[in-house]
Short mmCIF file of C-alpha atoms in Angstrom, two decimals:
data_model
loop_
_atom_site.label_atom_id
_atom_site.label_comp_id
_atom_site.label_asym_id
_atom_site.label_seq_id
_atom_site.Cartn_x
_atom_site.Cartn_y
_atom_site.Cartn_z
CA MET A 27 -7.13 38.49 -178.18
CA SER A 28 -10.83 37.51 -178.51
CA ILE A 29 -13.02 36.77 -175.45
CA TYR A 30 -16.07 34.47 -175.89
CA PHE A 31 -18.76 34.24 -173.19
CA ASN A 32 -22.37 33.14 -172.61
CA ALA A 33 -24.96 35.62 -171.32
CA ASP A 34 -28.28 33.77 -171.34
CA GLY A 35 -31.14 36.05 -170.39
CA TYR A 36 -29.12 39.24 -170.20
CA ALA A 37 -29.28 40.00 -173.90
CA ASP A 38 -33.09 40.33 -173.91
CA ALA A 39 -34.61 43.59 -175.03
CA ASP A 40 -36.34 44.01 -171.65
CA CYS A 41 -33.04 43.86 -169.79
CA ARG A 42 -31.46 46.61 -171.92
CA ALA A 43 -28.03 45.59 -170.73
CA TRP A 44 -24.67 45.87 -172.32
CA PHE A 45 -21.45 44.06 -171.61
CA GLU A 46 -18.16 45.40 -170.38
CA LEU A 47 -14.82 43.67 -170.18
CA GLU A 48 -12.71 44.31 -167.11
CA LEU A 49 -9.06 43.70 -167.91
CA ILE A 50 -6.20 43.93 -165.41
CA ASP A 51 -2.92 44.87 -167.00
CA PRO A 52 -0.27 46.81 -165.06
CA ILE A 53 1.04 48.42 -168.25
CA ALA A 54 -1.67 49.20 -170.78
CA TYR A 55 -5.28 48.96 -169.53
CA ARG A 56 -6.04 49.87 -165.92
CA ASP A 57 -9.71 50.75 -166.27
CA THR A 58 -12.97 49.02 -167.08
CA LEU A 59 -13.34 48.93 -170.85
CA PRO A 60 -16.95 48.73 -172.10
CA LEU A 61 -16.66 46.99 -175.47
CA MET A 62 -20.11 45.50 -176.10
CA LYS A 63 -23.73 46.69 -176.06
CA THR A 64 -26.97 44.98 -176.96
CA ASN A 65 -28.33 48.23 -178.39
CA THR A 66 -26.61 50.50 -180.92
CA GLU A 67 -25.79 53.37 -178.58
CA GLU A 68 -22.24 54.61 -178.24
CA VAL A 69 -20.30 52.58 -175.68
CA MET A 70 -18.81 55.70 -174.15
CA ASP A 71 -22.24 56.63 -172.66
CA GLY A 72 -21.88 53.98 -169.97
CA ILE A 73 -18.19 53.86 -169.27
CA PHE A 74 -18.33 54.48 -165.51
CA GLU A 75 -20.73 53.07 -162.94
CA ASN A 76 -21.00 56.43 -161.23
CA VAL A 77 -22.09 57.87 -164.57
CA LEU A 78 -24.72 55.15 -164.93
CA HIS A 79 -26.30 55.98 -161.55
CA ASN A 80 -26.17 59.72 -161.97
CA ASN A 81 -29.39 61.30 -163.25
CA ASN A 82 -27.70 64.52 -164.33
CA ASN A 83 -27.14 64.09 -168.08
CA ASP A 84 -24.90 67.16 -168.33
CA ASP A 85 -22.52 65.76 -165.70
CA ASP A 86 -22.56 62.37 -167.44
CA GLU A 87 -21.44 63.90 -170.72
CA LYS A 88 -18.77 65.98 -169.02
CA LYS A 89 -17.27 63.02 -167.13
CA THR A 90 -17.34 60.84 -170.21
CA SER A 91 -15.62 63.45 -172.37
CA ASP A 92 -13.00 64.09 -169.69
CA PHE A 93 -12.18 60.40 -169.50
CA GLU A 94 -12.09 60.00 -173.24
CA SER A 95 -9.64 62.88 -173.62
CA THR A 96 -7.09 61.01 -171.47
CA LEU A 97 -7.17 57.83 -173.57
CA PRO A 98 -4.62 57.03 -176.29
CA GLN A 99 -5.97 57.17 -179.83
CA GLN A 100 -5.83 53.39 -180.32
CA ILE A 101 -7.93 52.82 -177.15
CA LYS A 102 -10.52 55.40 -178.25
CA THR A 103 -11.01 53.39 -181.42
CA ALA A 104 -11.70 50.24 -179.40
CA LEU A 105 -14.12 52.07 -177.11
CA SER A 106 -16.13 53.34 -180.06
CA ALA A 107 -16.98 49.85 -181.29
CA LYS A 108 -20.64 48.66 -181.37
CA TYR A 109 -21.94 45.14 -180.74
CA ARG A 110 -25.45 43.75 -181.01
CA SER A 111 -25.38 40.41 -179.18
CA ASP A 112 -23.31 38.23 -176.90
CA SER A 113 -22.75 35.75 -179.75
CA GLU A 114 -19.93 37.97 -180.99
CA PRO A 115 -16.57 37.84 -179.21
CA ILE A 116 -15.11 40.86 -177.47
CA VAL A 117 -11.90 41.67 -179.30
CA LEU A 118 -9.10 43.34 -177.36
CA SER A 119 -6.50 45.19 -179.39
CA PRO A 120 -3.78 46.25 -179.14
CA LEU A 121 -2.25 43.97 -176.52
CA SER A 122 1.39 43.19 -175.83
CA ALA A 123 3.05 39.84 -176.50
CA GLY A 124 4.70 38.50 -173.35
CA GLN A 125 2.20 40.20 -171.02
CA THR A 126 -0.12 38.32 -168.62
CA TYR A 127 -3.76 39.46 -168.46
CA ILE A 128 -6.64 38.79 -166.03
CA VAL A 129 -10.15 39.36 -167.41
CA ARG A 130 -13.79 39.10 -166.45
CA VAL A 131 -17.06 40.12 -168.13
CA LYS A 132 -19.57 42.53 -166.56
CA CYS A 133 -23.22 42.82 -167.52
CA VAL A 134 -24.45 46.37 -166.89
CA ASN A 135 -27.76 48.20 -167.06
CA THR A 136 -29.31 51.10 -165.16
CA GLU A 137 -30.31 48.80 -162.27
CA GLY A 138 -26.87 47.42 -161.47
CA VAL A 139 -23.84 45.37 -162.43
CA THR A 140 -23.33 41.59 -162.53
CA CYS A 141 -19.77 40.24 -162.83
CA SER A 142 -18.41 36.89 -163.95
CA ASP A 143 -15.54 35.16 -162.21
CA PHE A 144 -12.04 36.20 -163.17
CA HIS A 145 -10.59 33.99 -165.85
CA ALA A 146 -7.31 32.24 -165.14
CA PRO A 147 -4.30 34.46 -166.02
CA ILE A 148 -3.69 34.55 -169.77
CA GLU A 149 -0.15 35.02 -171.06
CA LEU A 150 -0.14 36.31 -174.60
CA LYS A 151 2.31 34.03 -176.47
CA VAL A 152 2.12 35.22 -180.04
CA PRO A 153 5.00 35.04 -182.57
CA PRO A 154 5.85 38.18 -184.53
CA SER A 155 3.71 39.12 -187.48
CA ARG A 156 5.06 39.04 -191.01
CA PRO A 157 7.44 42.02 -191.47
CA ILE A 158 6.80 44.72 -194.02
CA ILE A 159 9.66 46.55 -195.75
CA SER A 160 8.32 50.09 -195.51
CA ARG A 161 11.25 52.01 -197.01
CA HIS A 162 14.14 51.03 -199.23
CA ARG A 163 16.75 52.69 -201.41
CA ALA A 164 19.62 51.52 -203.59
CA LEU A 165 22.92 53.35 -203.08
CA ASP A 166 26.52 53.17 -204.32
CA GLY A 167 27.56 49.59 -203.55
CA ALA A 168 24.97 49.42 -200.80
CA VAL A 169 21.24 49.44 -200.00
CA TYR A 170 19.14 50.89 -197.18
CA LEU A 171 16.17 48.98 -195.74
CA GLN A 172 13.58 49.95 -193.11
CA TYR A 173 11.07 47.37 -191.86
CA ALA A 174 8.75 46.47 -188.97
CA CYS A 175 6.17 43.93 -187.80
CA PRO A 176 2.78 45.65 -188.22
CA ASN A 177 0.23 45.57 -185.37
CA TYR A 178 2.61 43.70 -183.09
CA ASN A 179 3.15 45.07 -179.59
CA PHE A 180 5.53 43.32 -177.25
CA LEU A 181 7.35 43.51 -173.94
CA PRO A 182 11.11 44.17 -174.17
CA VAL A 183 11.92 40.59 -173.13
CA VAL A 184 10.29 39.25 -176.31
CA GLN A 185 11.40 41.96 -178.72
CA PRO A 186 11.60 40.50 -182.24
CA LYS A 187 14.95 39.97 -183.90
CA TYR A 188 15.28 40.35 -187.65
CA GLU A 189 17.31 38.54 -190.26
CA ILE A 190 17.76 39.66 -193.86
CA GLN A 191 18.51 37.58 -196.91
CA ALA A 192 19.68 38.79 -200.30
CA ALA A 193 20.02 37.06 -203.64
CA PRO A 194 21.90 36.31 -205.89
CA HIS A 195 24.95 36.35 -203.59
CA HIS A 196 23.13 34.62 -200.72
CA ILE A 197 24.02 37.45 -198.34
CA GLN A 198 22.51 36.94 -194.89
CA THR A 199 22.95 39.51 -192.12
CA ALA A 200 23.32 38.69 -188.44
CA PHE A 201 20.22 38.82 -186.27
CA THR A 202 19.47 42.36 -185.14
CA GLU A 203 16.83 44.19 -183.13
CA GLN A 204 17.24 47.29 -185.30
CA THR A 205 14.37 48.10 -187.63
CA GLN A 206 16.62 49.67 -190.27
CA VAL A 207 19.89 48.56 -191.77
CA ARG A 208 22.44 49.51 -194.42
CA ILE A 209 24.02 46.60 -196.30
CA ASP A 210 27.37 47.39 -197.93
CA THR A 211 29.90 45.58 -200.14
CA LEU A 212 27.38 45.00 -202.93
CA ARG A 213 28.23 45.07 -206.63
CA ASN A 214 27.08 48.06 -208.64
CA GLY A 215 25.02 47.16 -211.68
CA TRP A 216 23.63 43.94 -210.15
CA ASP A 217 20.00 43.20 -209.32
CA TYR A 218 19.44 42.13 -205.70
CA VAL A 219 16.32 40.78 -204.03
CA PHE A 220 15.90 41.33 -200.29
CA LYS A 221 13.48 39.86 -197.76
CA VAL A 222 13.15 40.07 -193.98
CA ARG A 223 12.02 37.60 -191.32
CA SER A 224 11.46 38.15 -187.57
CA SER A 225 11.52 35.79 -184.60
CA ASN A 226 11.39 35.74 -180.81
CA ALA A 227 10.84 33.20 -178.02
CA TYR A 228 7.30 32.51 -179.27
CA GLY A 229 8.15 31.58 -182.83
CA GLN A 230 9.13 32.80 -186.26
CA SER A 231 7.30 34.86 -188.82
CA GLU A 232 7.01 34.30 -192.54
CA TRP A 233 9.42 36.03 -194.89
CA SER A 234 8.33 39.48 -195.98
CA LYS A 235 7.44 40.26 -199.55
CA PRO A 236 10.72 40.63 -201.48
CA VAL A 237 11.94 43.96 -202.82
CA LYS A 238 14.24 44.31 -205.82
CA LEU A 239 17.06 46.88 -205.67
CA HIS A 240 19.80 47.83 -208.13
CA PRO A 241 22.94 49.48 -206.63
CA LEU A 242 24.70 51.92 -208.95
CA LYS A 243 27.83 54.02 -208.65
CA GLN A 244 27.21 57.64 -207.75
CA PRO A 245 28.16 59.87 -210.69
CA ALA A 246 30.72 62.60 -210.12
CA GLN A 247 29.56 66.19 -210.07
CA PRO A 248 30.10 67.94 -213.42
CA THR A 249 32.46 70.90 -213.00
CA ALA A 250 34.20 73.68 -214.94
CA LEU A 251 31.17 74.58 -217.06
CA ILE A 252 32.04 76.78 -220.07
CA ALA A 253 29.54 78.50 -222.37
CA ALA A 254 30.59 79.42 -225.92
CA CYS A 255 28.22 81.90 -227.57
CA GLY A 256 27.22 82.19 -231.21
CA ASP A 257 24.39 83.77 -233.18
CA ARG A 258 21.16 82.49 -231.56
CA ALA A 259 23.16 79.56 -230.15
CA ILE A 260 25.14 78.68 -227.04
CA SER A 261 27.30 75.56 -226.60
CA VAL A 262 27.89 74.25 -223.07
CA PHE A 263 30.97 72.20 -222.10
CA TRP A 264 31.76 70.52 -218.79
CA SER A 265 34.40 68.38 -217.13
CA SER A 266 33.87 64.84 -215.82
CA LEU A 267 36.06 61.73 -215.69
CA ASP A 268 33.07 59.38 -215.54
CA ASN A 269 32.20 56.88 -218.23
CA ILE A 270 28.59 57.77 -217.57
CA ALA A 271 27.19 54.92 -219.68
CA HIS A 272 29.23 52.21 -217.91
CA GLU A 273 27.16 49.35 -216.50
CA GLU A 274 28.16 50.31 -212.93
CA ILE A 275 26.71 53.81 -213.42
CA LYS A 276 24.08 53.40 -216.17
CA GLY A 277 23.49 57.14 -216.20
CA ALA A 278 23.43 60.17 -218.44
CA TRP A 279 24.16 63.89 -218.38
CA LEU A 280 21.15 66.16 -218.55
CA VAL A 281 21.74 69.79 -219.57
CA VAL A 282 19.04 72.32 -218.66
CA SER A 283 18.69 76.07 -219.15
CA ASP A 284 17.15 78.98 -217.31
CA PRO A 285 14.89 80.36 -218.73
CA PRO A 286 13.78 76.87 -219.80
CA THR A 287 14.27 75.94 -223.44
CA THR A 288 14.99 72.32 -224.30
CA GLU A 289 16.63 69.63 -222.16
CA ILE A 290 19.56 67.87 -223.81
CA THR A 291 20.69 64.39 -222.74
CA SER A 292 24.13 63.00 -223.50
CA THR A 293 25.88 59.73 -222.63
CA THR A 294 29.07 60.09 -224.68
CA ARG A 295 30.10 63.71 -225.28
CA GLN A 296 30.62 66.34 -222.59
CA ARG A 297 29.03 69.09 -224.60
CA ALA A 298 25.57 70.28 -225.63
CA GLU A 299 24.44 72.99 -228.05
CA PHE A 300 21.29 75.05 -227.57
CA THR A 301 19.97 76.65 -230.76
CA ALA A 302 17.08 78.91 -231.78
CA LEU A 303 17.71 81.14 -228.77
CA ASP A 304 16.76 84.78 -228.36
CA ASN A 305 19.79 87.01 -228.87
CA GLU A 306 18.46 89.53 -226.33
CA THR A 307 17.86 87.03 -223.50
CA HIS A 308 20.40 86.06 -220.85
CA TYR A 309 20.62 82.31 -220.27
CA ARG A 310 22.32 80.22 -217.63
CA PHE A 311 22.92 76.48 -217.76
CA GLN A 312 23.30 73.51 -215.44
CA VAL A 313 24.50 69.94 -216.02
CA VAL A 314 22.94 67.07 -214.04
CA ALA A 315 24.68 63.69 -213.76
CA LYS A 316 21.90 61.24 -213.02
CA ASN A 317 20.94 57.59 -212.89
CA ASP A 318 18.15 55.64 -211.21
CA ASN A 319 19.66 56.16 -207.72
CA TYR A 320 21.30 59.58 -207.84
CA ARG A 321 20.89 63.08 -209.20
CA ILE A 322 24.09 65.16 -208.92
CA GLU A 323 23.74 68.78 -210.02
CA SER A 324 26.50 71.13 -211.13
CA ASP A 325 26.66 74.83 -210.33
CA TRP A 326 24.88 77.18 -212.68
CA THR A 327 26.90 79.07 -215.27
CA THR A 328 27.10 82.85 -215.23
CA PRO A 329 24.13 84.29 -217.17
CA THR A 330 25.12 85.06 -220.76
CA LYS A 331 23.33 85.82 -224.01
CA PRO A 332 24.00 84.71 -227.59
CA ALA A 333 26.43 86.76 -229.68
CA ALA A 334 24.35 88.18 -232.49
CA LYS A 335 27.23 89.59 -234.53
CA LYS A 336 29.63 86.66 -234.20
CA ASP A 337 30.18 84.71 -237.42
CA SER A 338 30.40 80.93 -237.59
CA ASP A 339 34.21 80.81 -237.77
CA GLU A 340 34.60 82.77 -234.54
CA TYR A 341 31.95 80.59 -232.90
CA GLU A 342 33.84 77.43 -233.92
CA LYS A 343 37.08 78.92 -232.63
CA ASP A 344 35.46 79.62 -229.25
CA LYS A 345 34.14 76.07 -229.10
CA ASN A 346 37.56 74.61 -229.84
CA SER A 347 39.10 76.79 -227.12
CA ALA A 348 36.48 75.51 -224.68
CA ILE A 349 37.28 71.92 -225.64
CA ASP A 350 40.99 72.53 -225.03
CA MET A 351 40.22 74.05 -221.64
CA ILE A 352 38.04 71.07 -220.62
CA MET A 353 40.78 68.65 -221.69
CA LYS A 354 43.29 70.52 -219.51
CA VAL A 355 40.91 70.34 -216.55
CA ASN A 356 40.41 66.60 -217.09
CA ARG A 357 44.17 66.01 -217.23
CA HIS A 358 44.63 67.97 -214.03
CA LYS A 359 41.88 65.94 -212.34
CA GLN A 360 43.47 62.66 -213.43
CA LYS A 361 46.88 63.81 -212.23
CA GLU A 362 45.42 64.71 -208.83
CA ILE A 363 43.70 61.33 -208.59
CA ASN A 364 46.97 59.55 -209.38
CA ARG A 365 48.81 61.62 -206.77
CA GLN A 366 46.22 60.84 -204.09
CA ARG A 367 46.31 57.16 -204.99
CA ALA A 368 50.10 57.11 -204.69
CA GLU A 369 49.93 58.85 -201.30
CA THR A 370 47.35 56.33 -200.09
CA GLU A 371 49.53 53.40 -201.16
CA ARG A 372 52.60 54.99 -199.56
CA ALA A 373 50.68 55.57 -196.31
CA ALA A 374 49.47 51.97 -196.37
CA ARG A 375 53.03 50.68 -196.75
CA SER A 376 54.31 52.93 -193.95
CA SER A 377 51.59 51.64 -191.62
CA LEU A 378 52.84 48.02 -191.81
CA PRO A 379 53.64 46.46 -188.40
CA PRO A 380 57.36 46.51 -187.34
CA GLN A 381 57.74 42.73 -187.77
CA HIS A 382 56.80 43.10 -191.43
CA VAL A 383 59.43 45.78 -191.89
CA GLU A 384 62.04 43.65 -190.09
CA SER A 385 61.17 40.61 -192.17
CA HIS A 386 61.56 42.64 -195.34
CA GLY A 387 64.92 43.86 -194.07
CA THR A 388 66.02 40.36 -193.19
CA GLN A 389 65.07 39.12 -196.64
CA ASP A 390 67.02 41.94 -198.23
CA ALA A 391 70.06 41.10 -196.08
CA GLN A 392 69.78 37.44 -196.99
CA ARG A 393 69.64 38.34 -200.66
CA THR A 394 72.75 40.49 -200.21
CA ILE A 395 74.61 37.74 -198.35
CA GLY A 396 73.62 35.23 -201.00
CA ALA A 397 74.88 37.49 -203.74
CA GLY A 398 78.23 37.83 -201.93
CA SER A 399 78.55 34.05 -201.60
CA VAL A 400 77.91 33.58 -205.31
CA ALA A 401 80.60 36.15 -206.12
CA ARG A 402 83.18 34.41 -203.90
CA ASN A 403 82.40 31.01 -205.44
CA ARG A 404 82.81 32.43 -208.91
CA ASP A 405 86.25 33.88 -208.03
CA GLN A 406 87.38 30.55 -206.62
CA ILE A 407 86.32 28.69 -209.77
CA LEU A 408 88.11 31.18 -212.02
CA GLN A 409 91.28 30.85 -209.93
CA GLN A 410 91.17 27.04 -210.20
CA LEU A 411 90.70 27.24 -213.96
CA SER A 412 93.67 29.58 -214.34
CA THR A 413 95.85 27.21 -212.26
CA ILE A 414 94.91 24.23 -214.43
CA LYS A 415 95.62 26.22 -217.58
CA ALA A 416 99.08 27.25 -216.28
CA LYS A 417 100.03 23.60 -215.55
CA LYS A 418 99.06 22.58 -219.07
CA ASN A 419 101.21 25.31 -220.53
CA LYS A 420 104.27 24.13 -218.54
CA LYS A 421 103.89 20.64 -219.97
#
């Protein structure tokens, strides 16, 4: 809020006066706030009238510093402002939307204080400012957004409500007073654009700047790491059921060593070979399944060193054994997934309401009754045919 006023004669150099704004607000400002001076001195020097009329400079500085220490940081900033003339408005900030203020201007110098009349009560009716999305993150089939209206203070009765829009699926969330939200049921591998708008009883803000997010499936943690050692070489194998290059994951496996050597990236094979190693150094390895949204690390392998005396045939045999072991682990994982899926489906069927079970039973009974009726009709038809055939034979 900006306050304009006219101070003819009081801004002269001979008067050496400065201007203060007295604001009555039961919540934020309860004291006289000196916000304007005609000279370039610090406003805090004349904050209290009893300081102005006290000739003891040491006491003045002490009282001023004591008062300043009790002020919030945002008010200290306002009190430190400098003004040169009454042609500039007195700017009050921060204020609260929905609050009613009563103000008057005071002209002060060492000889006394002259006050204007109180202005009519001013209710601050300001719509929310344009929101800013301060934090965001893409997740597995979801996104996280955090946002706020900058420099907008308000009373609880006019708290802004936020709405969020997303493209391309035209997702629009319900109005909420929360300043952070998680949006689920999104498609992995799709590009989404999000924007936020706020509103209250005083109006509606503009849409925020859009942010682009790309949900991706979280890769599974690589497990069952096996290291096969050869002369100056170690091959690392791991287990994972992910198609890491699928469009819903768009990731890769990164294999690293300790001590550091090279970093090997793979998107197809679950193996990596480190060569040109020192036969006398112990190495350990880790596999990282990563994409733009996630970084899932495996456990480290047990430290091991290359086998200097192992020939190539033995090294190949060890690698083949490791491959067989990884395949067994993968089959076991898939079997466990199938078992859990079957249990989930069985539990879902058992949780059906009783009327569904009764209806299924009734349908089964009706099918049984129908089958019995068909059988009886067939017997009757066969009996009639045999009777007709016997009559023909008699003739």
